Amino acid sequence: MYESSKTEAKWQKKWEEEKVYEADLKKAKDPYYSMVMFPYPSGDKLHVGHWYNFAPADSFARYMRMQGKDVFTPMGFDAFGLPAENYAIKTGVHPDDSITSNVETMITQLKRIGCMYDWAKMVNTSKPEYYRWTQWLFLKMFENNLAYRKDAPVNWCNSCQTVLANEQCQDGTCERCGTEVEKKPMTQWYWKITDYAQKLLDNHEKLDWPEKTIAMQKNWIGRSEGVNINFPLEDGSETLVAYTTRPDTIYSVTFIVMAPEHPLVEKLTKGKDIEQSVKKVVQKIQKQTDIERTSEGGKDKLGAFLGVHAINPVNGEKIPVYVANFALMYGTGIVMADAHDQRDFEFAAKYDIPLKFVISEDGKETDPANAKEAYTDDGILFNSGEFSGMRNREALPKIADWMEKKKMGKRQINYKLRDWSISRQRYWGAPIPIVYDLEGNPHPIPEEHLPWELPRDVEFKPTGTAPLAQSKELKERTEKIFGKGWTPEVDTMDTFVCSSFYQFRYLAEGSDNEFVPKDIDKKWMPVDMYIGGPEHACMHLIYARFVTMALKEWGYASNDEPFQRLVHQGLITNNGAKMSKSKGNVVSPDAFVEQYGSDVFRMYLMFMGPFEGGGDWSDTGIKGIDRFVQRVWRLFGEEAKEAKDSKEAKEVQAKLHQTIRKVTADIEALQFNTAIAALMELLNLLEKQEGISKETAKIFTTLLSPMAPHLAQELWESVGEDGFIINSAWPIYDEALCKEETVTVAIQVNGKVRGEISVAADAAQEEVIALAKQEPNVAKYLEGAAIKKEIYVPGKLVSLVV
RNA sequence: GCCCAGGUGGUGGAAUUGGUAGACACGCUGGUCUUAGGAACCAGUGGGUAACCCCCGUGAAGGUUCGAGUCCUUUCCUGGGCACCA
C-alpha cells in the first residue's frame, strides 16, 4: 500500500531543504523560463481551476528540466484588486491584513501540490517593494508622453463606485459585479496603447501562440482601412468628414448621420427652432445604455434631423444631416448613409429618407422602393459615374484613389482599440505617483520618493470620491515634500498595470535599485512558456505586450515581446456551469488531495481529457488513477522482482521504447492524457512479465516523474538510485528497438475487412499478399472472382479488389 | 448576424500522410478470494445475433476513393469569442 501523504510530505520537505528547484539566474547555461498566470489571493483559496492550470504546467517544466534545461518557474500573487476592498467594506478587516493571511494560506496549499516553484523569487504586487515599480512604470510612461489626462465620459459603475475601462464592460454591464454601466464625465489617466496598435498586430507573426488567441486580439485591435470623405455643408460653414470602409457606395449616399456626442451637433442646431427637440433626442440617446443603443439588431433606431444639408461631393446632391443613436464616436463620429447598409436602411425607412441602390447582382438598375432590406452583397455597380459596370470590390480601391486625387477624401486607417484608462477610484491599488500644484497642474513624484506608499488611515466605505482623498497622512506627506497647498493624486492604478510586468520582477530577485538586471533580462526574456486561462486573451495579454514594447524602446528590456509560447488550459466546469462562489459550486481540491494525494489528483486532472479542452468536473474516474498508482507501487516498489533473464523479451523492449517515444512527444505537445494512457499500457504489459530489469524500472519511473513527482522520487530510491530524480536525464528511445518483429496485417476485400494475418515486419509485399490470399475467410471471398487490384500498405493492411 | 472550435459506446476520451473505429480509464456484468466488501485480482463489455460468420455503426444527407471519424458539398446541433466599428 502506497501511502501518499506521508511520502509526499517527506519529499516536499527534502526538496525545500536542499533547494532543488531554486534557479541560479546568473549562472544558468541553458535557461528555460516557464510561467503560469499568478493567482489572486482570494479568501476562497485554491480551487480545482488553479490545479488544472498549475499541475500540468509543472509537469511540463519538470520535463524541460530533465531535458537538461535550467528551468525557472516562479510563483507570485496578483494581490491588489476589488475583492479585498469589498471584503474590508463588509468586515472592516484591512485589505493588507486579509491579503497577507490569504497569501500565507495559498502558499501552504501551493506547496502541497509539490510544484517546482522557486519561492525565493516570489512577488506580491501589493507590497511596497513591488508597487514601487508599478509607480516607476507610470513615471516612465509620463516621461515618454504615453500617460496623459483626459476629461471624458467614462463608464461608471454605481455599485463598485468606480470607473471601468471599455474593456471591462461586458454588454454594457460591469464585468465584476454585473451592474449596468452609466456614463459619467471624469478626469482620468490614460496610457497611449493606441500608439502601439500596429506593432501589436505586426508582432503576432513571431509569437508561438494559439491561432484563436491571435484572432481574438486582432479583432480587439480592430484595424480597418477606409476613407475619410468630405461632405461640405450647403452653406459652406463647415465640412463634415465621414469615415467609411465602403467608398464604393458613395453614389448611393442620400443622408449623413452623426454621433450625438459629436460637438458639431450642438453647434449646427444652436439658435434654431429645432434646437430643443434635437437636444431632447440627444439626451434620450445618451440615457440609453450600450445594450439599448448597440445591440438587439437595431429594432430601435432613434435620431433627429438637424435642419441642415450637406453636399455629396461626387454628384453635388443635397443630402440631409441627422443625429442617430447607432452612430458612435468611432472614426470621425460621422457616417455617410446609404441603401447598402442594413442600419442605414432601417433608419431611412423610419424617418422617410429617400434611398437609392448602386449595386446589384448583374449591374441592372434596381429600386429600393420595393426592397425590404439593404442590399449588402457584392455585385456590379450602376449609376456610379465612370465606375458603373465594375465589380464593386474591384472599384473600391479605384474610387478611393480617385477621391484622393480629386481632394474629396483621404485614405484613413482606424483601430477599435482605445487608450487604456488606468485610474481607479479605489483604495486597494498602487497609488499613482503624481502630485498637483496650487494651479492643479500635475507633477510626477521624483523617483527618490518611491515607493509612494499607500496610506493606511482611510475608510473603505464607497462615497463616490476616491478613498485616498480621506487620508490625512497622505495630504501631510505631500505638503511636507512639495509645499503647502500641494495635493496628492488620489486615484490608484488598474491592477492590470501590476500584472503587465511581473515577468521582469521575478527576474530582479527583489532588487530595489534596478527594474531588471540587463544581463539577466537578456538571458531569460522572453518567457519561453506561459500558461493561463483564455479569458485574458484581450486584456492582460495585450497590456503586457504593450508595456514590454515600451520598455524595450526605453532600453530597459531587450525583447519587445514578453511571452514567446502561450498555451491556454481549458475551463473546468461543474455540471456544465462555470465554478463561482456565488453559485456555490466551487470544487475544493483539498479533500481529494487529502484522500488520494497530490500525485493522484493532478494526474486525474491531466487524464480527464486534452489540457486545452477543459471539461466538466466529476470525481468518478479518480479511482482509476489511484489504482494505477497503487499498481505501480506494487510492481516497482513493494514486490520489485528482478528479471531472472536480464534480457527481457523483445516484445517488452519494443513496448518500452515505443512508450518513451510516445510520452516524450505527448508531453512536448502538452497532451498529458495520452502520455498517462501510454504509461498504463506499458504497466499492463510489465505486470504480465516474470520480472523486470532494473533498467526498465528506472525508465518507467523517469517517464512517470513529470506527472507523479513524489511517487517517482520514492520509486527512484527503491530501485536503488541516489539523489533526486529531477536531476536525472530524460530517457532516449532507440528507433530500432521500437520495431516489432511481427506485425498484424488486416486483409480487405472490396474495402471490407475479411481477416488478418501475422507476418514478419520486414516481409516482402509479394509474400504478404500471397499469405493474405490463403487466409480461409479471405479465400472464401476470392473464390470465382478475378482480382483487379492489389494494394499493400506495409505493416498495416492488404486490400484486394475483385 | 459574423468568426473560431467541436459533435465518436452508458461516461471521460483514443485513433501519423485517408489504412483493422472505440486505445487508456470510469461504469456495468460475471467470477476468484473473503465473515463481509463500496477492497484487491481475473474475464467480458458499440448495436443487431444463441452463436462463428455476417449486417449496421463516428450529428444528418450526398460525393470522391480499393478504403473516409479523417477529404469535398449541403445541412442540423453544441460550446467559445465578437458585434449597430460605418
PDB file of C-alpha atoms in Angstrom, chain A residues 569-790:
ATOM      1  CA  GLN A 569      -5.676  25.459 -20.252  1.00  0.00           C
ATOM      2  CA  GLY A 570      -9.357  24.661 -20.699  1.00  0.00           C
ATOM      3  CA  LEU A 571     -12.078  25.540 -18.287  1.00  0.00           C
ATOM      4  CA  ILE A 572     -13.196  23.078 -15.635  1.00  0.00           C
ATOM      5  CA  THR A 573     -16.927  23.347 -15.114  1.00  0.00           C
ATOM      6  CA  ASN A 574     -19.245  21.768 -12.593  1.00  0.00           C
ATOM      7  CA  ASN A 575     -22.360  20.276 -14.182  1.00  0.00           C
ATOM      8  CA  GLY A 576     -21.654  22.407 -17.195  1.00  0.00           C
ATOM      9  CA  ALA A 577     -21.586  25.665 -15.221  1.00  0.00           C
ATOM     10  CA  LYS A 578     -18.566  27.826 -14.553  1.00  0.00           C
ATOM     11  CA  MET A 579     -17.467  27.434 -10.953  1.00  0.00           C
ATOM     12  CA  SER A 580     -18.030  30.516  -8.861  1.00  0.00           C
ATOM     13  CA  LYS A 581     -18.516  31.304  -5.237  1.00  0.00           C
ATOM     14  CA  SER A 582     -21.837  32.991  -5.916  1.00  0.00           C
ATOM     15  CA  LYS A 583     -23.196  29.808  -7.459  1.00  0.00           C
ATOM     16  CA  GLY A 584     -21.764  27.785  -4.610  1.00  0.00           C
ATOM     17  CA  ASN A 585     -20.457  25.115  -6.973  1.00  0.00           C
ATOM     18  CA  VAL A 586     -16.738  25.503  -6.418  1.00  0.00           C
ATOM     19  CA  VAL A 587     -14.922  22.199  -6.045  1.00  0.00           C
ATOM     20  CA  SER A 588     -12.159  22.333  -3.481  1.00  0.00           C
ATOM     21  CA  PRO A 589      -9.149  20.161  -4.208  1.00  0.00           C
ATOM     22  CA  ASP A 590      -8.174  19.794  -0.557  1.00  0.00           C
ATOM     23  CA  ALA A 591     -10.394  16.831   0.320  1.00  0.00           C
ATOM     24  CA  PHE A 592      -9.237  14.879  -2.727  1.00  0.00           C
ATOM     25  CA  VAL A 593      -5.604  15.671  -2.078  1.00  0.00           C
ATOM     26  CA  GLU A 594      -6.083  14.513   1.493  1.00  0.00           C
ATOM     27  CA  GLN A 595      -7.626  11.220   0.412  1.00  0.00           C
ATOM     28  CA  TYR A 596      -5.579  10.347  -2.677  1.00  0.00           C
ATOM     29  CA  GLY A 597      -2.537  12.596  -2.567  1.00  0.00           C
ATOM     30  CA  SER A 598      -1.281  15.312  -4.853  1.00  0.00           C
ATOM     31  CA  ASP A 599       0.100  12.944  -7.499  1.00  0.00           C
ATOM     32  CA  VAL A 600      -3.194  11.120  -7.961  1.00  0.00           C
ATOM     33  CA  PHE A 601      -5.236  14.305  -8.009  1.00  0.00           C
ATOM     34  CA  ARG A 602      -3.068  16.074 -10.519  1.00  0.00           C
ATOM     35  CA  MET A 603      -2.757  13.021 -12.740  1.00  0.00           C
ATOM     36  CA  TYR A 604      -6.504  12.626 -12.696  1.00  0.00           C
ATOM     37  CA  LEU A 605      -6.947  16.220 -13.850  1.00  0.00           C
ATOM     38  CA  MET A 606      -4.442  15.578 -16.616  1.00  0.00           C
ATOM     39  CA  PHE A 607      -6.024  12.263 -17.587  1.00  0.00           C
ATOM     40  CA  MET A 608      -9.544  13.695 -17.840  1.00  0.00           C
ATOM     41  CA  GLY A 609      -9.012  14.910 -21.371  1.00  0.00           C
ATOM     42  CA  PRO A 610      -6.957  17.261 -23.520  1.00  0.00           C
ATOM     43  CA  PHE A 611      -5.333  20.024 -21.473  1.00  0.00           C
ATOM     44  CA  GLU A 612      -6.575  22.800 -23.714  1.00  0.00           C
ATOM     45  CA  GLY A 613     -10.097  21.451 -23.748  1.00  0.00           C
ATOM     46  CA  GLY A 614     -11.003  21.539 -20.098  1.00  0.00           C
ATOM     47  CA  GLY A 615     -14.103  19.626 -19.161  1.00  0.00           C
ATOM     48  CA  ASP A 616     -16.823  19.002 -16.696  1.00  0.00           C
ATOM     49  CA  TRP A 617     -15.768  18.054 -13.206  1.00  0.00           C
ATOM     50  CA  SER A 618     -16.668  14.601 -11.965  1.00  0.00           C
ATOM     51  CA  ASP A 619     -14.832  12.584  -9.367  1.00  0.00           C
ATOM     52  CA  THR A 620     -15.894   9.185 -10.687  1.00  0.00           C
ATOM     53  CA  GLY A 621     -12.711   8.441 -12.556  1.00  0.00           C
ATOM     54  CA  ILE A 622     -10.172   9.338  -9.909  1.00  0.00           C
ATOM     55  CA  LYS A 623     -10.236   5.745  -8.646  1.00  0.00           C
ATOM     56  CA  GLY A 624      -8.686   4.604 -11.900  1.00  0.00           C
ATOM     57  CA  ILE A 625      -5.632   6.780 -11.306  1.00  0.00           C
ATOM     58  CA  ASP A 626      -5.464   5.701  -7.667  1.00  0.00           C
ATOM     59  CA  ARG A 627      -5.424   2.069  -8.802  1.00  0.00           C
ATOM     60  CA  PHE A 628      -2.732   2.878 -11.318  1.00  0.00           C
ATOM     61  CA  VAL A 629      -0.545   4.466  -8.652  1.00  0.00           C
ATOM     62  CA  GLN A 630      -1.017   1.517  -6.307  1.00  0.00           C
ATOM     63  CA  ARG A 631      -0.214  -0.952  -9.071  1.00  0.00           C
ATOM     64  CA  VAL A 632       2.916   0.985  -9.997  1.00  0.00           C
ATOM     65  CA  TRP A 633       3.979   0.944  -6.372  1.00  0.00           C
ATOM     66  CA  ARG A 634       3.317  -2.768  -6.056  1.00  0.00           C
ATOM     67  CA  LEU A 635       5.296  -3.611  -9.154  1.00  0.00           C
ATOM     68  CA  PHE A 636       8.324  -1.390  -8.718  1.00  0.00           C
ATOM     69  CA  GLY A 637       8.281  -0.649  -5.002  1.00  0.00           C
ATOM     70  CA  GLU A 638       6.882  -3.416  -2.859  1.00  0.00           C
ATOM     71  CA  GLU A 639       7.239  -6.560  -4.916  1.00  0.00           C
ATOM     72  CA  ALA A 640      10.061  -5.438  -7.139  1.00  0.00           C
ATOM     73  CA  LYS A 641      11.293  -8.577  -8.853  1.00  0.00           C
ATOM     74  CA  GLU A 642      14.456  -8.562 -10.886  1.00  0.00           C
ATOM     75  CA  ALA A 643      14.060 -10.246 -14.197  1.00  0.00           C
ATOM     76  CA  LYS A 644      15.599 -13.730 -13.986  1.00  0.00           C
ATOM     77  CA  ASP A 645      16.713 -13.385 -17.510  1.00  0.00           C
ATOM     78  CA  SER A 646      18.339  -9.997 -17.733  1.00  0.00           C
ATOM     79  CA  LYS A 647      17.497  -9.942 -21.393  1.00  0.00           C
ATOM     80  CA  GLU A 648      13.819  -9.254 -21.428  1.00  0.00           C
ATOM     81  CA  ALA A 649      11.529 -10.352 -24.144  1.00  0.00           C
ATOM     82  CA  LYS A 650      11.875  -8.353 -27.320  1.00  0.00           C
ATOM     83  CA  GLU A 651       8.226  -7.522 -27.053  1.00  0.00           C
ATOM     84  CA  VAL A 652       8.834  -5.716 -23.758  1.00  0.00           C
ATOM     85  CA  GLN A 653      11.786  -3.786 -25.140  1.00  0.00           C
ATOM     86  CA  ALA A 654       9.755  -2.701 -28.146  1.00  0.00           C
ATOM     87  CA  LYS A 655       6.886  -1.520 -25.982  1.00  0.00           C
ATOM     88  CA  LEU A 656       9.263   0.270 -23.636  1.00  0.00           C
ATOM     89  CA  HIS A 657      10.888   2.231 -26.408  1.00  0.00           C
ATOM     90  CA  GLN A 658       7.584   2.972 -28.079  1.00  0.00           C
ATOM     91  CA  THR A 659       6.411   4.344 -24.758  1.00  0.00           C
ATOM     92  CA  ILE A 660       9.451   6.604 -24.395  1.00  0.00           C
ATOM     93  CA  ARG A 661       8.749   7.917 -27.876  1.00  0.00           C
ATOM     94  CA  LYS A 662       5.042   8.441 -27.192  1.00  0.00           C
ATOM     95  CA  VAL A 663       5.395  10.037 -23.743  1.00  0.00           C
ATOM     96  CA  THR A 664       8.111  12.378 -24.996  1.00  0.00           C
ATOM     97  CA  ALA A 665       6.049  13.549 -27.955  1.00  0.00           C
ATOM     98  CA  ASP A 666       2.895  13.869 -25.871  1.00  0.00           C
ATOM     99  CA  ILE A 667       4.471  15.982 -23.141  1.00  0.00           C
ATOM    100  CA  GLU A 668       6.041  18.264 -25.762  1.00  0.00           C
ATOM    101  CA  ALA A 669       2.542  18.829 -27.108  1.00  0.00           C
ATOM    102  CA  LEU A 670       1.038  19.082 -23.603  1.00  0.00           C
ATOM    103  CA  GLN A 671      -1.096  16.009 -24.276  1.00  0.00           C
ATOM    104  CA  PHE A 672      -0.807  14.530 -20.844  1.00  0.00           C
ATOM    105  CA  ASN A 673      -3.916  12.370 -21.143  1.00  0.00           C
ATOM    106  CA  THR A 674      -2.397  10.150 -23.801  1.00  0.00           C
ATOM    107  CA  ALA A 675       1.018  10.206 -22.128  1.00  0.00           C
ATOM    108  CA  ILE A 676      -0.553   8.717 -19.000  1.00  0.00           C
ATOM    109  CA  ALA A 677      -2.530   6.225 -21.097  1.00  0.00           C
ATOM    110  CA  ALA A 678       0.728   5.094 -22.717  1.00  0.00           C
ATOM    111  CA  LEU A 679       2.274   4.503 -19.296  1.00  0.00           C
ATOM    112  CA  MET A 680      -0.795   2.489 -18.305  1.00  0.00           C
ATOM    113  CA  GLU A 681      -0.405   0.321 -21.379  1.00  0.00           C
ATOM    114  CA  LEU A 682       3.225  -0.286 -20.543  1.00  0.00           C
ATOM    115  CA  LEU A 683       2.330  -1.152 -16.963  1.00  0.00           C
ATOM    116  CA  ASN A 684      -0.326  -3.602 -18.158  1.00  0.00           C
ATOM    117  CA  LEU A 685       2.331  -5.399 -20.162  1.00  0.00           C
ATOM    118  CA  LEU A 686       5.029  -5.299 -17.472  1.00  0.00           C
ATOM    119  CA  GLU A 687       2.677  -6.793 -14.911  1.00  0.00           C
ATOM    120  CA  LYS A 688       2.442  -9.886 -17.027  1.00  0.00           C
ATOM    121  CA  GLN A 689       6.210 -10.432 -17.019  1.00  0.00           C
ATOM    122  CA  GLU A 690       8.084 -12.752 -14.673  1.00  0.00           C
ATOM    123  CA  GLY A 691      10.373  -9.987 -13.578  1.00  0.00           C
ATOM    124  CA  ILE A 692      11.538  -6.568 -14.630  1.00  0.00           C
ATOM    125  CA  SER A 693      15.065  -5.402 -15.235  1.00  0.00           C
ATOM    126  CA  LYS A 694      16.370  -2.521 -13.176  1.00  0.00           C
ATOM    127  CA  GLU A 695      16.905  -0.515 -16.310  1.00  0.00           C
ATOM    128  CA  THR A 696      13.262  -0.874 -17.350  1.00  0.00           C
ATOM    129  CA  ALA A 697      12.091   0.066 -13.860  1.00  0.00           C
ATOM    130  CA  LYS A 698      14.289   3.154 -13.956  1.00  0.00           C
ATOM    131  CA  ILE A 699      12.973   4.244 -17.319  1.00  0.00           C
ATOM    132  CA  PHE A 700       9.371   3.738 -16.280  1.00  0.00           C
ATOM    133  CA  THR A 701       9.951   5.769 -13.137  1.00  0.00           C
ATOM    134  CA  THR A 702      11.600   8.570 -15.067  1.00  0.00           C
ATOM    135  CA  LEU A 703       8.800   8.730 -17.615  1.00  0.00           C
ATOM    136  CA  LEU A 704       6.276   8.900 -14.819  1.00  0.00           C
ATOM    137  CA  SER A 705       8.101  11.552 -12.821  1.00  0.00           C
ATOM    138  CA  PRO A 706       6.812  14.734 -14.504  1.00  0.00           C
ATOM    139  CA  MET A 707       3.239  13.653 -13.830  1.00  0.00           C
ATOM    140  CA  ALA A 708       3.739  11.999 -10.424  1.00  0.00           C
ATOM    141  CA  PRO A 709       6.864  13.601  -8.977  1.00  0.00           C
ATOM    142  CA  HIS A 710       6.541  12.289  -5.424  1.00  0.00           C
ATOM    143  CA  LEU A 711       5.778   8.694  -6.319  1.00  0.00           C
ATOM    144  CA  ALA A 712       8.569   8.684  -8.880  1.00  0.00           C
ATOM    145  CA  GLN A 713      11.035  10.129  -6.380  1.00  0.00           C
ATOM    146  CA  GLU A 714      10.134   7.414  -3.865  1.00  0.00           C
ATOM    147  CA  LEU A 715      10.493   4.706  -6.521  1.00  0.00           C
ATOM    148  CA  TRP A 716      13.803   6.212  -7.543  1.00  0.00           C
ATOM    149  CA  GLU A 717      15.035   5.435  -4.089  1.00  0.00           C
ATOM    150  CA  SER A 718      13.586   1.950  -4.047  1.00  0.00           C
ATOM    151  CA  VAL A 719      15.227   0.982  -7.338  1.00  0.00           C
ATOM    152  CA  GLY A 720      18.468   1.912  -5.628  1.00  0.00           C
ATOM    153  CA  GLU A 721      19.219   5.333  -7.098  1.00  0.00           C
ATOM    154  CA  ASP A 722      20.627   8.217  -5.124  1.00  0.00           C
ATOM    155  CA  GLY A 723      19.667  11.836  -5.213  1.00  0.00           C
ATOM    156  CA  PHE A 724      16.762  13.486  -6.920  1.00  0.00           C
ATOM    157  CA  ILE A 725      15.093  12.049  -9.964  1.00  0.00           C
ATOM    158  CA  ILE A 726      14.571  15.568 -11.319  1.00  0.00           C
ATOM    159  CA  ASN A 727      18.333  15.742 -11.821  1.00  0.00           C
ATOM    160  CA  SER A 728      18.444  12.616 -13.953  1.00  0.00           C
ATOM    161  CA  ALA A 729      18.304  12.721 -17.720  1.00  0.00           C
ATOM    162  CA  TRP A 730      15.198  12.111 -19.757  1.00  0.00           C
ATOM    163  CA  PRO A 731      15.396   8.706 -21.447  1.00  0.00           C
ATOM    164  CA  ILE A 732      16.145   8.475 -25.144  1.00  0.00           C
ATOM    165  CA  TYR A 733      14.395   5.897 -27.261  1.00  0.00           C
ATOM    166  CA  ASP A 734      16.019   3.666 -29.803  1.00  0.00           C
ATOM    167  CA  GLU A 735      14.113   3.766 -33.064  1.00  0.00           C
ATOM    168  CA  ALA A 736      15.395   0.294 -33.986  1.00  0.00           C
ATOM    169  CA  LEU A 737      14.107  -1.208 -30.766  1.00  0.00           C
ATOM    170  CA  CYS A 738      10.672   0.326 -31.320  1.00  0.00           C
ATOM    171  CA  LYS A 739      10.141  -2.001 -34.242  1.00  0.00           C
ATOM    172  CA  GLU A 740       8.251  -5.154 -33.538  1.00  0.00           C
ATOM    173  CA  GLU A 741       9.319  -8.447 -35.077  1.00  0.00           C
ATOM    174  CA  THR A 742       5.936  -9.494 -36.305  1.00  0.00           C
ATOM    175  CA  VAL A 743       3.054  -7.336 -37.288  1.00  0.00           C
ATOM    176  CA  THR A 744      -0.618  -7.994 -37.739  1.00  0.00           C
ATOM    177  CA  VAL A 745      -1.830  -7.159 -41.209  1.00  0.00           C
ATOM    178  CA  ALA A 746      -5.520  -6.685 -41.940  1.00  0.00           C
ATOM    179  CA  ILE A 747      -6.896  -8.013 -45.203  1.00  0.00           C
ATOM    180  CA  GLN A 748      -9.648  -6.174 -47.003  1.00  0.00           C
ATOM    181  CA  VAL A 749     -11.684  -7.469 -49.894  1.00  0.00           C
ATOM    182  CA  ASN A 750     -13.527  -4.675 -51.724  1.00  0.00           C
ATOM    183  CA  GLY A 751     -12.851  -2.382 -48.820  1.00  0.00           C
ATOM    184  CA  LYS A 752     -14.220  -4.659 -46.116  1.00  0.00           C
ATOM    185  CA  VAL A 753     -12.024  -6.339 -43.549  1.00  0.00           C
ATOM    186  CA  ARG A 754     -12.267 -10.092 -44.027  1.00  0.00           C
ATOM    187  CA  GLY A 755      -9.380 -11.380 -41.997  1.00  0.00           C
ATOM    188  CA  GLU A 756      -5.943 -10.730 -40.579  1.00  0.00           C
ATOM    189  CA  ILE A 757      -2.588 -12.447 -40.632  1.00  0.00           C
ATOM    190  CA  SER A 758       0.571 -12.180 -38.641  1.00  0.00           C
ATOM    191  CA  VAL A 759       3.724 -11.678 -40.684  1.00  0.00           C
ATOM    192  CA  ALA A 760       7.347 -10.734 -40.139  1.00  0.00           C
ATOM    193  CA  ALA A 761       7.712  -6.976 -40.053  1.00  0.00           C
ATOM    194  CA  ASP A 762      10.141  -6.975 -42.950  1.00  0.00           C
ATOM    195  CA  ALA A 763       8.260  -9.454 -45.124  1.00  0.00           C
ATOM    196  CA  ALA A 764       8.151  -8.678 -48.832  1.00  0.00           C
ATOM    197  CA  GLN A 765       4.989  -7.413 -50.478  1.00  0.00           C
ATOM    198  CA  GLU A 766       4.506 -10.482 -52.706  1.00  0.00           C
ATOM    199  CA  GLU A 767       4.913 -12.771 -49.748  1.00  0.00           C
ATOM    200  CA  VAL A 768       2.345 -10.944 -47.654  1.00  0.00           C
ATOM    201  CA  ILE A 769      -0.204 -10.758 -50.455  1.00  0.00           C
ATOM    202  CA  ALA A 770       0.245 -14.460 -51.164  1.00  0.00           C
ATOM    203  CA  LEU A 771      -0.305 -15.276 -47.492  1.00  0.00           C
ATOM    204  CA  ALA A 772      -3.310 -12.992 -47.400  1.00  0.00           C
ATOM    205  CA  LYS A 773      -4.985 -14.829 -50.246  1.00  0.00           C
ATOM    206  CA  GLN A 774      -4.592 -18.098 -48.362  1.00  0.00           C
ATOM    207  CA  GLU A 775      -6.365 -16.848 -45.273  1.00  0.00           C
ATOM    208  CA  PRO A 776      -9.506 -19.070 -45.182  1.00  0.00           C
ATOM    209  CA  ASN A 777     -12.073 -16.353 -44.717  1.00  0.00           C
ATOM    210  CA  VAL A 778     -10.443 -14.217 -47.379  1.00  0.00           C
ATOM    211  CA  ALA A 779     -10.193 -17.123 -49.776  1.00  0.00           C
ATOM    212  CA  LYS A 780     -13.939 -17.551 -49.438  1.00  0.00           C
ATOM    213  CA  TYR A 781     -14.486 -14.105 -50.900  1.00  0.00           C
ATOM    214  CA  LEU A 782     -11.917 -14.544 -53.623  1.00  0.00           C
ATOM    215  CA  GLU A 783     -13.412 -17.758 -54.929  1.00  0.00           C
ATOM    216  CA  GLY A 784     -14.536 -17.458 -58.511  1.00  0.00           C
ATOM    217  CA  ALA A 785     -13.635 -13.770 -58.718  1.00  0.00           C
ATOM    218  CA  ALA A 786     -10.921 -12.074 -60.689  1.00  0.00           C
ATOM    219  CA  ILE A 787      -8.580  -9.833 -58.713  1.00  0.00           C
ATOM    220  CA  LYS A 788      -8.482  -6.402 -60.285  1.00  0.00           C
ATOM    221  CA  LYS A 789      -6.174  -4.621 -57.935  1.00  0.00           C
ATOM    222  CA  GLU A 790      -3.846  -5.450 -55.043  1.00  0.00           C
TER     223      GLU A 790
END
